Coordinates of N, CA and C in Angstrom, one line a residue:
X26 N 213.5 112.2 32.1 CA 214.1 110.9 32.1 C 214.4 110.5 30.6
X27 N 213.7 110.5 29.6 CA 213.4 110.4 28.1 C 215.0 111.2 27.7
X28 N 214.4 112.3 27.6 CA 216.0 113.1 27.0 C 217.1 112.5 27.8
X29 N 217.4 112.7 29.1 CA 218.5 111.8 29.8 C 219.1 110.5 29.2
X30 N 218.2 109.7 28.5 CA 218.7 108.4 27.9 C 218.7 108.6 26.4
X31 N 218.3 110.0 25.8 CA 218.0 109.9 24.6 C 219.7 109.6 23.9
X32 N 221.1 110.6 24.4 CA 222.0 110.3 23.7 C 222.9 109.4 24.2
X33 N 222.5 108.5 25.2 CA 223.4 107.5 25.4 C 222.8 106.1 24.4
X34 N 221.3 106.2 24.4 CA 220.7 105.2 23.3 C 221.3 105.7 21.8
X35 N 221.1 106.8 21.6 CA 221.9 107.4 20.0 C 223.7 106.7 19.8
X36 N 223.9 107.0 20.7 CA 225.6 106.5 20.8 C 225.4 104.5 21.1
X37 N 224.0 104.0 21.3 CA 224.3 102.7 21.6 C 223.9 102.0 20.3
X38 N 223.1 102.9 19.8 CA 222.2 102.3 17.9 C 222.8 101.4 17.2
X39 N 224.2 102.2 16.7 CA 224.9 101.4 15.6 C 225.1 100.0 15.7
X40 N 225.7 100.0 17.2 CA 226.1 98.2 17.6 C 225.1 97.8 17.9
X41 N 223.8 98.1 18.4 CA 222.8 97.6 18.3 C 222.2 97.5 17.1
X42 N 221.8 98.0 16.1 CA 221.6 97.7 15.0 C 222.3 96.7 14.1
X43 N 224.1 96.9 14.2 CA 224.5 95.9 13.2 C 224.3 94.3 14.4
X44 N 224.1 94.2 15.6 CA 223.5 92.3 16.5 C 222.3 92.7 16.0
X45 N 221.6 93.4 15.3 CA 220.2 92.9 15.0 C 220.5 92.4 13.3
X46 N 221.3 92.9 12.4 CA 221.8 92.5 11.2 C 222.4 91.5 11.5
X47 N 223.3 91.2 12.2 CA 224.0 89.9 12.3 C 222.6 88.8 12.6
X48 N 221.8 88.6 13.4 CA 220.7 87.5 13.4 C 220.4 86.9 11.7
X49 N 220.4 88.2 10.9 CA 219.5 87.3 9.5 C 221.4 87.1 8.7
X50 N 222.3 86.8 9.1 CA 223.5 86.8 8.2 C 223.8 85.5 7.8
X51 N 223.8 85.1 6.8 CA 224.4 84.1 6.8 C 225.7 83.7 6.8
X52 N 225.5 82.0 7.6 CA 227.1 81.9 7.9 C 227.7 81.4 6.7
X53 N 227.2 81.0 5.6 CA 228.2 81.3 4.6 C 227.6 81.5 3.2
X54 N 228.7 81.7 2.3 CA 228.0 82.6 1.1 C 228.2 81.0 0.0
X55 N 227.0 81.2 -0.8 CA 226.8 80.4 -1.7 C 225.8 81.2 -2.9
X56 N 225.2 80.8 -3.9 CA 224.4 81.5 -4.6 C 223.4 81.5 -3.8
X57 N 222.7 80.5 -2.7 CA 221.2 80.9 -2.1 C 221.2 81.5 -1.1
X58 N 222.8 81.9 -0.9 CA 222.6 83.1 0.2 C 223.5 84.7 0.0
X59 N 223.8 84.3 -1.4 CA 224.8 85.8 -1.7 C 224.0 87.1 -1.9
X60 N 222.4 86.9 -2.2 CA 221.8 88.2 -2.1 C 221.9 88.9 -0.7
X61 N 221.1 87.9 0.2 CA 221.3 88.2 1.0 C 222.1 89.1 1.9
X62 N 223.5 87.9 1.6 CA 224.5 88.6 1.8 C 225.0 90.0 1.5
X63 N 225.3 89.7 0.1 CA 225.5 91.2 -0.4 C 224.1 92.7 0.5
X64 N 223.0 92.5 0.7 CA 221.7 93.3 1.3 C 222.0 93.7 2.4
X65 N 223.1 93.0 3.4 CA 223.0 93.1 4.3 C 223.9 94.2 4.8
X66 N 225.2 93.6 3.8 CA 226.5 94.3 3.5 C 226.7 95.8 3.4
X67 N 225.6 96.4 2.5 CA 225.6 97.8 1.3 C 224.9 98.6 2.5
X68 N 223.8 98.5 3.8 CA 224.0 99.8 5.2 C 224.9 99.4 5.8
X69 N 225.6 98.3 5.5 CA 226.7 98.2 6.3 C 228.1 99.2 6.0
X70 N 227.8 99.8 5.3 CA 228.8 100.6 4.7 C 228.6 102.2 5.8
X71 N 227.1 102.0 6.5 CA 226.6 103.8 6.9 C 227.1 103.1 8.4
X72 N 226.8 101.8 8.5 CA 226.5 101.6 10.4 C 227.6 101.4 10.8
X73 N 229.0 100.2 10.0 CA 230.1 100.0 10.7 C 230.8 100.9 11.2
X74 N 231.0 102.0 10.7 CA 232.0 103.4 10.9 C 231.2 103.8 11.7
X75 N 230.0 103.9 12.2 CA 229.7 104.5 13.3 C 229.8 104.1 14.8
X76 N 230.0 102.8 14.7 CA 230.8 102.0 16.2 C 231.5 102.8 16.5
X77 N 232.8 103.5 15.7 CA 233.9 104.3 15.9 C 233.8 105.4 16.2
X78 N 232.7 105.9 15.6 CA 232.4 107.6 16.2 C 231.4 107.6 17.0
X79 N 230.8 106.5 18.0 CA 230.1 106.4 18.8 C 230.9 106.5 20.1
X80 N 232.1 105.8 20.0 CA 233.1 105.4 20.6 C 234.1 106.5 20.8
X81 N 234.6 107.5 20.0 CA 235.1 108.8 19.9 C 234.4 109.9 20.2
X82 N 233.1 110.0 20.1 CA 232.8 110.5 20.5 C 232.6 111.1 22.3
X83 N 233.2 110.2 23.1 CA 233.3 109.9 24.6 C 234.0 110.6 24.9
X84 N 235.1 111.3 23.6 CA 236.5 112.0 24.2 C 236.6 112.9 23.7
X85 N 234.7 113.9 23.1 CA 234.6 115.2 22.2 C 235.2 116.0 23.3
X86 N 235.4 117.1 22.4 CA 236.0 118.6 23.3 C 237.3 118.2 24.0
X87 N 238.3 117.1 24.1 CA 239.8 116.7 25.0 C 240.8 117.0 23.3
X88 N 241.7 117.1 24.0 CA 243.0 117.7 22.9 C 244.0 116.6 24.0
X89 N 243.6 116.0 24.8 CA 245.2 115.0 25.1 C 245.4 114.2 24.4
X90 N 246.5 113.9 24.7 CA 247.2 112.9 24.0 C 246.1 111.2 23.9
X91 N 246.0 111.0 25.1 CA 244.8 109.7 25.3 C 243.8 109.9 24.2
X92 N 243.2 110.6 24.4 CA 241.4 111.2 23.5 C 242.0 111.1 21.8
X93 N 243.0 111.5 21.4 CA 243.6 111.2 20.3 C 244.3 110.0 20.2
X94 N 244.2 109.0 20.8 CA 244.8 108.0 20.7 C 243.5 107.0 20.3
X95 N 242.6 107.9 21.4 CA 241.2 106.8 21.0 C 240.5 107.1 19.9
X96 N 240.8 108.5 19.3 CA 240.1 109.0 18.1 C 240.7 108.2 17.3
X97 N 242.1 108.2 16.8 CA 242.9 107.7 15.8 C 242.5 106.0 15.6
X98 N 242.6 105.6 16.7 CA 242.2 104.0 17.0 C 240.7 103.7 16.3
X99 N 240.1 104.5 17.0 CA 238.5 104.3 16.2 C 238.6 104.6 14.8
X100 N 238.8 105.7 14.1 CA 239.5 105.6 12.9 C 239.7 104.6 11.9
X101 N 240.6 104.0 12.3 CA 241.4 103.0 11.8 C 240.5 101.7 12.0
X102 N 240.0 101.3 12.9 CA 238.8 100.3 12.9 C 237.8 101.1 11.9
X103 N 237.4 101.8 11.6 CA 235.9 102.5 10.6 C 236.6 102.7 9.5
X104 N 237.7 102.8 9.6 CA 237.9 102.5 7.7 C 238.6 101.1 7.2
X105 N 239.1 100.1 8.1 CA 239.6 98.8 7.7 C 238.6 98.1 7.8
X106 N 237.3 98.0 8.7 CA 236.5 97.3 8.9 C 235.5 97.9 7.6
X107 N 235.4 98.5 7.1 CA 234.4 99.2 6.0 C 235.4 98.7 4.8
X108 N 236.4 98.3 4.6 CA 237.0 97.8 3.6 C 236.6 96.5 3.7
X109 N 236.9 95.7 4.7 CA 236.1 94.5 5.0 C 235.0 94.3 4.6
X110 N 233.9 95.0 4.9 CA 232.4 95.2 4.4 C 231.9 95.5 2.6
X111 N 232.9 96.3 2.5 CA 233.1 96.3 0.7 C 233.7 95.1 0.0
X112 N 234.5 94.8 0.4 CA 235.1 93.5 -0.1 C 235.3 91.9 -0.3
X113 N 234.5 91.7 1.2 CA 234.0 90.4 1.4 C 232.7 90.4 1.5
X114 N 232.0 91.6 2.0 CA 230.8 91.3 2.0 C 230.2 91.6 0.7
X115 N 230.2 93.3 0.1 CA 229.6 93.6 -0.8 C 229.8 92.8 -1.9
X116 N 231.3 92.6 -2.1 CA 232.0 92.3 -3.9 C 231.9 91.0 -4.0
X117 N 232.0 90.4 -2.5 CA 232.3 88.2 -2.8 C 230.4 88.6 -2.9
X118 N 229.9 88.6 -2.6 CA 228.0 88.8 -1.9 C 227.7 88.7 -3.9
X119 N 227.7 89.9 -4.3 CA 227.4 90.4 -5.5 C 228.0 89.8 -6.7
X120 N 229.5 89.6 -6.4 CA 230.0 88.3 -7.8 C 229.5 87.1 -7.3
X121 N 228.8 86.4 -6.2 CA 228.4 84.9 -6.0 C 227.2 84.8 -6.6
X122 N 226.4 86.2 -6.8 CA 224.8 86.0 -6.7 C 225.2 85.6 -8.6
X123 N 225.9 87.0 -9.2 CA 225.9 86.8 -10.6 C 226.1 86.0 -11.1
X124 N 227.2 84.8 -10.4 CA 227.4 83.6 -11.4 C 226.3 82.9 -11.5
X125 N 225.3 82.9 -10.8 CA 224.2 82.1 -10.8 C 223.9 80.9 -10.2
X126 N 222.9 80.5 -9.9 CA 222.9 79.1 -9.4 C 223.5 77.9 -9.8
X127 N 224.1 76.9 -9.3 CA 224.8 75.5 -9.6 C 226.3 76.0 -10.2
X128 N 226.8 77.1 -9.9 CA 228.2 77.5 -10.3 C 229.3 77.5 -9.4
X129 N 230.1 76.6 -9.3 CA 231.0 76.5 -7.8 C 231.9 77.6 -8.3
X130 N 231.9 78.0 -6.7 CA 232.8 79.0 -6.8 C 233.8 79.5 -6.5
X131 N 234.2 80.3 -7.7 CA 235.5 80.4 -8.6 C 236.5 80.9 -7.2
X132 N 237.7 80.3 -8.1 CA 239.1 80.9 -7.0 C 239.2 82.6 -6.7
X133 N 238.8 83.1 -7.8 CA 238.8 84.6 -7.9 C 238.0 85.5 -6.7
X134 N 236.9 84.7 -6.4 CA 235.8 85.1 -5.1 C 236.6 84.7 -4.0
X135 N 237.4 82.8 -3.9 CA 238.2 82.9 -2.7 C 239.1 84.1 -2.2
X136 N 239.6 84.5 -3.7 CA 240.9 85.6 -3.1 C 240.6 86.9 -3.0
X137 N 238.9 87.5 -3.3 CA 238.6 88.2 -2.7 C 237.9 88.2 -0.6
X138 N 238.2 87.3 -0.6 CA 238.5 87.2 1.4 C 239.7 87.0 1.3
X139 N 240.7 86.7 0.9 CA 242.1 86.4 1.3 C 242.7 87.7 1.3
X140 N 241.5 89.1 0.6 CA 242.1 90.3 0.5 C 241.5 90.9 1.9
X141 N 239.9 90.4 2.1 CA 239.5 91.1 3.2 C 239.3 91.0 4.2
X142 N 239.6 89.4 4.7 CA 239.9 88.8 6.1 C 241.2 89.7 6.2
X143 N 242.1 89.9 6.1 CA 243.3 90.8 7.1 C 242.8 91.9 6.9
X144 N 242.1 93.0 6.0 CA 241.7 94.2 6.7 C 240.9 94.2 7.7
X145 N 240.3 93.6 8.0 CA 239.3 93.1 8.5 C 240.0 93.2 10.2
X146 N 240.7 92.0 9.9 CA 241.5 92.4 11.4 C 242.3 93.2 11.8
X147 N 242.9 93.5 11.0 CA 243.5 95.2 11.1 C 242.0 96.2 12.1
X148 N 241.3 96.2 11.2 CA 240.2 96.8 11.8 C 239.3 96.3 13.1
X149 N 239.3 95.0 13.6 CA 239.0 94.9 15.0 C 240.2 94.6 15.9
X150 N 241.7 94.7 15.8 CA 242.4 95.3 16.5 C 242.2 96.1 16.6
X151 N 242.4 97.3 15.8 CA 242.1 98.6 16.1 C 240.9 98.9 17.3
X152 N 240.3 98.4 16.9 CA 238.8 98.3 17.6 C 238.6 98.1 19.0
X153 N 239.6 96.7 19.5 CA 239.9 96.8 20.9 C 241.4 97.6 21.4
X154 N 242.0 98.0 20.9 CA 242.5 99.4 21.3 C 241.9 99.6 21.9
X155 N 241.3 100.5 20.6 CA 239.9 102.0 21.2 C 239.8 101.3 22.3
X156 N 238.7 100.4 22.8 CA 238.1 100.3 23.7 C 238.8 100.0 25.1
X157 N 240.2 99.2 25.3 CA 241.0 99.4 26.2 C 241.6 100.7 26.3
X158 N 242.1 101.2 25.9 CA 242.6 102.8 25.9 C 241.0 103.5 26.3
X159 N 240.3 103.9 26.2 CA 239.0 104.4 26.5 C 238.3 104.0 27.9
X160 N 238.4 103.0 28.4 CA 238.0 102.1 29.3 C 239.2 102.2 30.1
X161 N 240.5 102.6 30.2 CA 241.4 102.6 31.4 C 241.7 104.1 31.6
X162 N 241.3 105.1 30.7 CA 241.3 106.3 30.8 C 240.0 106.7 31.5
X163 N 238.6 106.2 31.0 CA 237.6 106.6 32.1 C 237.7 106.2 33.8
X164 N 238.1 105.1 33.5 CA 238.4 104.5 35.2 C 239.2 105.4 35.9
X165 N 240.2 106.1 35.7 CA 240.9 107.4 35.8 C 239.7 108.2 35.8
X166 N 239.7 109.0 35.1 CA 238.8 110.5 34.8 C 237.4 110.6 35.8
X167 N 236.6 109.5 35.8 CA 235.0 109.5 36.1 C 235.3 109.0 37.6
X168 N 234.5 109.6 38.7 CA 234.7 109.4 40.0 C 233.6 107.7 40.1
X169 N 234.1 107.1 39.7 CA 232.9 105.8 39.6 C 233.8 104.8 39.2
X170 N 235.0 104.2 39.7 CA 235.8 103.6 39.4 C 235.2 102.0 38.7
X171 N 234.4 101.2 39.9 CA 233.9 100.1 39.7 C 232.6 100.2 38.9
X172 N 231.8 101.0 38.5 CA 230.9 101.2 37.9 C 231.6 100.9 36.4
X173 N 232.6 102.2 36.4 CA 232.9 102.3 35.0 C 234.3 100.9 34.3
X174 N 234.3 100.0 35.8 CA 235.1 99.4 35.4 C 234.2 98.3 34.4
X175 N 233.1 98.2 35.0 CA 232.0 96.9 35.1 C 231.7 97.5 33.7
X176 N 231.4 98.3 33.1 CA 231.2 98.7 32.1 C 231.9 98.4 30.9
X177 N 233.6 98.8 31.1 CA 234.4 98.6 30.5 C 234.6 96.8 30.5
X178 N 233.9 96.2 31.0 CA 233.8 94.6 31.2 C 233.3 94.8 29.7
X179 N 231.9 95.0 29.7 CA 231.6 94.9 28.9 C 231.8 95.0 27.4
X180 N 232.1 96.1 27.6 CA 232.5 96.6 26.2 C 233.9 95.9 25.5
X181 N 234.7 95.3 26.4 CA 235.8 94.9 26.4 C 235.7 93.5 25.7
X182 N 234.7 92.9 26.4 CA 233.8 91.5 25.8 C 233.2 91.6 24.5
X183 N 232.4 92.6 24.0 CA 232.1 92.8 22.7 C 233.0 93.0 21.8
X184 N 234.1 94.0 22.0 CA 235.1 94.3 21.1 C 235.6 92.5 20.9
X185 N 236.4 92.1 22.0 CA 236.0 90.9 21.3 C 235.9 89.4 20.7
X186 N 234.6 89.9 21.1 CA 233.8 88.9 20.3 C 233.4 89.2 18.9
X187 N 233.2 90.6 18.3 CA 233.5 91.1 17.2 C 234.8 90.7 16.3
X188 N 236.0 90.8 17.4 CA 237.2 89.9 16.7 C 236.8 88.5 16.5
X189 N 236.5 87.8 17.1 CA 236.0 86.1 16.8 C 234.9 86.1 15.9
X190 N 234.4 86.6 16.0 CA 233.0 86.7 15.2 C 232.1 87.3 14.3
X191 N 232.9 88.6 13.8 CA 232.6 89.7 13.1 C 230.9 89.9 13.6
X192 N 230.5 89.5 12.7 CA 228.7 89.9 13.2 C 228.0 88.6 13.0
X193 N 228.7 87.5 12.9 CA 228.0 86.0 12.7 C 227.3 85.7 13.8
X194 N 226.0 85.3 14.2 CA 225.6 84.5 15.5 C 226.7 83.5 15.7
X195 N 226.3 82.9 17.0 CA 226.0 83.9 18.0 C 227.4 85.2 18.6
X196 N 228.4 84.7 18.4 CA 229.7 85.6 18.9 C 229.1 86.8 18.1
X197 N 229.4 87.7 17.0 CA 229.9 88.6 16.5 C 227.9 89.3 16.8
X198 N 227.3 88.5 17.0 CA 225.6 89.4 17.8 C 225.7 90.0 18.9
X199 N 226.2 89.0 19.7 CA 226.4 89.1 21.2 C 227.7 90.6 21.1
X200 N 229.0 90.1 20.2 CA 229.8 91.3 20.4 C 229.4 92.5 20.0
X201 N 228.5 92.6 19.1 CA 228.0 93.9 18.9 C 227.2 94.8 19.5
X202 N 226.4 94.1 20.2 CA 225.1 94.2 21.1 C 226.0 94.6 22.2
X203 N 226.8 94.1 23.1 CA 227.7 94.8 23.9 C 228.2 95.1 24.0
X204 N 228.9 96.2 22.3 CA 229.5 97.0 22.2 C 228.4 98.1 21.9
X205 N 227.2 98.1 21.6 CA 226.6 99.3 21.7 C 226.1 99.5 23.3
X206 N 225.8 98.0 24.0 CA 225.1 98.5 25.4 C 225.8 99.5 26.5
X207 N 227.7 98.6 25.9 CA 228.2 99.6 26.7 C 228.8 101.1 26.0
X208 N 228.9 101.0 25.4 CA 229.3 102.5 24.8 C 228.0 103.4 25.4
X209 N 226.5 103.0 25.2 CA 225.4 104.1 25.4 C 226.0 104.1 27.4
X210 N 226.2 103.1 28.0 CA 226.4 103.1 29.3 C 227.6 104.0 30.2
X211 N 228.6 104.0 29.1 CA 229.6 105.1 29.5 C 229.4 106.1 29.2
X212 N 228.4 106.2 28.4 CA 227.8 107.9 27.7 C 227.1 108.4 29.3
X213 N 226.0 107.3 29.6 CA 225.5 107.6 31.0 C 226.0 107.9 32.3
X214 N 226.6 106.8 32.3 CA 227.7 107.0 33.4 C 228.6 108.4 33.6
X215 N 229.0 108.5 32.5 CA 229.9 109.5 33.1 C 228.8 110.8 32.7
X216 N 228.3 111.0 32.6 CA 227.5 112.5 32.4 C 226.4 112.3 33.8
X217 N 226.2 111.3 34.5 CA 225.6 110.9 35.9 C 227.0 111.3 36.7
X218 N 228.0 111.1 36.6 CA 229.1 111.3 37.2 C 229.5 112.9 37.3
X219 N 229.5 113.4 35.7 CA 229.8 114.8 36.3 C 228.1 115.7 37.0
X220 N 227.5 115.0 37.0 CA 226.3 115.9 37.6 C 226.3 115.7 39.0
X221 N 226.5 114.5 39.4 CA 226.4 114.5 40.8 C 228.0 114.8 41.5
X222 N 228.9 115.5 40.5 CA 230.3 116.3 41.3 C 230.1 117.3 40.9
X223 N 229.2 117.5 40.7 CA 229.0 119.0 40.8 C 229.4 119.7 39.8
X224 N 230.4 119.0 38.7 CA 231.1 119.9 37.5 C 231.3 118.7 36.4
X225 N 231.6 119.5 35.4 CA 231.9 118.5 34.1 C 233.6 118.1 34.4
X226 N 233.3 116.8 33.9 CA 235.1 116.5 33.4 C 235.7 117.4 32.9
X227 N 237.1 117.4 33.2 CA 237.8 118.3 32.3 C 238.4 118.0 30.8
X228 N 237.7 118.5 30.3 CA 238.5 118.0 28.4 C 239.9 117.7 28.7
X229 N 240.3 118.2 29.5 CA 242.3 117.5 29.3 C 243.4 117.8 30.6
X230 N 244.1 116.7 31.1 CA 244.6 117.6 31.9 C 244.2 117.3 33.4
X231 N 244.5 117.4 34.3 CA 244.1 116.9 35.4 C 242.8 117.7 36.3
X232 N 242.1 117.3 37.2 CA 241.0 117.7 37.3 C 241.1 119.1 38.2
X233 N 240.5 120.6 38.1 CA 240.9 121.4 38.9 C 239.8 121.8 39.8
X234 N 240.1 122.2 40.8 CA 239.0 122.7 41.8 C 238.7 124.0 41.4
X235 N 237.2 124.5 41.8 CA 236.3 125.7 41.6 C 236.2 125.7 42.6
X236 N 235.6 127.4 42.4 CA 235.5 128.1 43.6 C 236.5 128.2 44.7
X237 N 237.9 127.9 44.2 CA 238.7 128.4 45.5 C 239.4 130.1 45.2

């Protein structure tokens, strides 16, 4: 039972880890909270990209066209959202702490978010892509239609709430948290799915019969 959940929890970590980072985040940056900030920011550089290859990972070993659409999509969220993370979080985080206390802050820090709020969203569009393209292609593929739809509920909800809320309580906790619960759940799902049909999905391509 242990190993059975071991890589669906592995694939559910990252978004579960960054709703446990989002609880201590502050909702906004000033000098009494730019360490912080900035602290929070700098593993945020190792965990954000991995929502996306948690997520791509669902469509290892496929060469279709779909599975590349969701690789590419995830992609594109893990490197716009990690520009986001460098830029508003690490660089405003790190120039707010230096000016020091009782220093209002300068226009130059504003226009560093005026650079990283649109990558930002560049990168959780992307993000719910992936997860609708992913989510209407399993409902297809996996003999568990309403299972995997109910799933794709989920995941669909996190993505997001991640757009509304990056990782701020409560939205961007909650979105992240149910973007790892369900990503480890379609990892489950469908590997329960091909065991009890007797065969694995097929990497690409429509499903073929054995043994005739």
């Amino acid at each position: 039972m242990a190993r059975r959940l071991l890589w669906p929890l592995a694939l559910a970590l990252p978004g579960l880890t960054l709703a446990a980072a989002g609880l201590f985040h502050p909702h906004g940056l000033s000098y009494d909270t730019a360490w912080r900030w900035f602290a929070l920011h700098v593993p945020g550089l190792l965990v954000f990209p991995l929502v996306g290859v948690a997520l791509a990972v669902l469509v290892r070993g496929r060469t279709d066209a779909v599975a590349w659409v969701v690789r590419l999509s995830a992609y594109v969220y893990a490197t716009f959202y990690t520009a986001l993370d460098v830029v508003s979080g690490i660089g405003a985080g790190w120039v707010t702490h230096q000016l020091g206390p009782g220093v209002e802050r300068p226009a130059a820090v504003s226009q560093m978010f005026r650079i990283g709020t649109p990558l930002g969203e560049v990168g959780s569009w992307a993000l719910l892509v992936c997860v609708g393209v992913l989510v209407v292609d399993q409902v297809v593929r996996l003999r568990a239609p309403v299972l995997v739809g109910l799933v794709g509920v989920v995941l669909l909800a996190g993505a997001w709430l991640v757009h509304v809320g990056h990782i701020f309580a409560p939205e961007g906790v909650a979105g992240m948290a149910l973007l790892g619960l369900g990503t480890g759940a379609l990892a489950l799902v469908g590997r329960d799915t091909e065991q009890k049909s007797g065969r694995a999905v097929q990497p690409s391509g429509p499903p073929t019969r054995q043994g005739v």
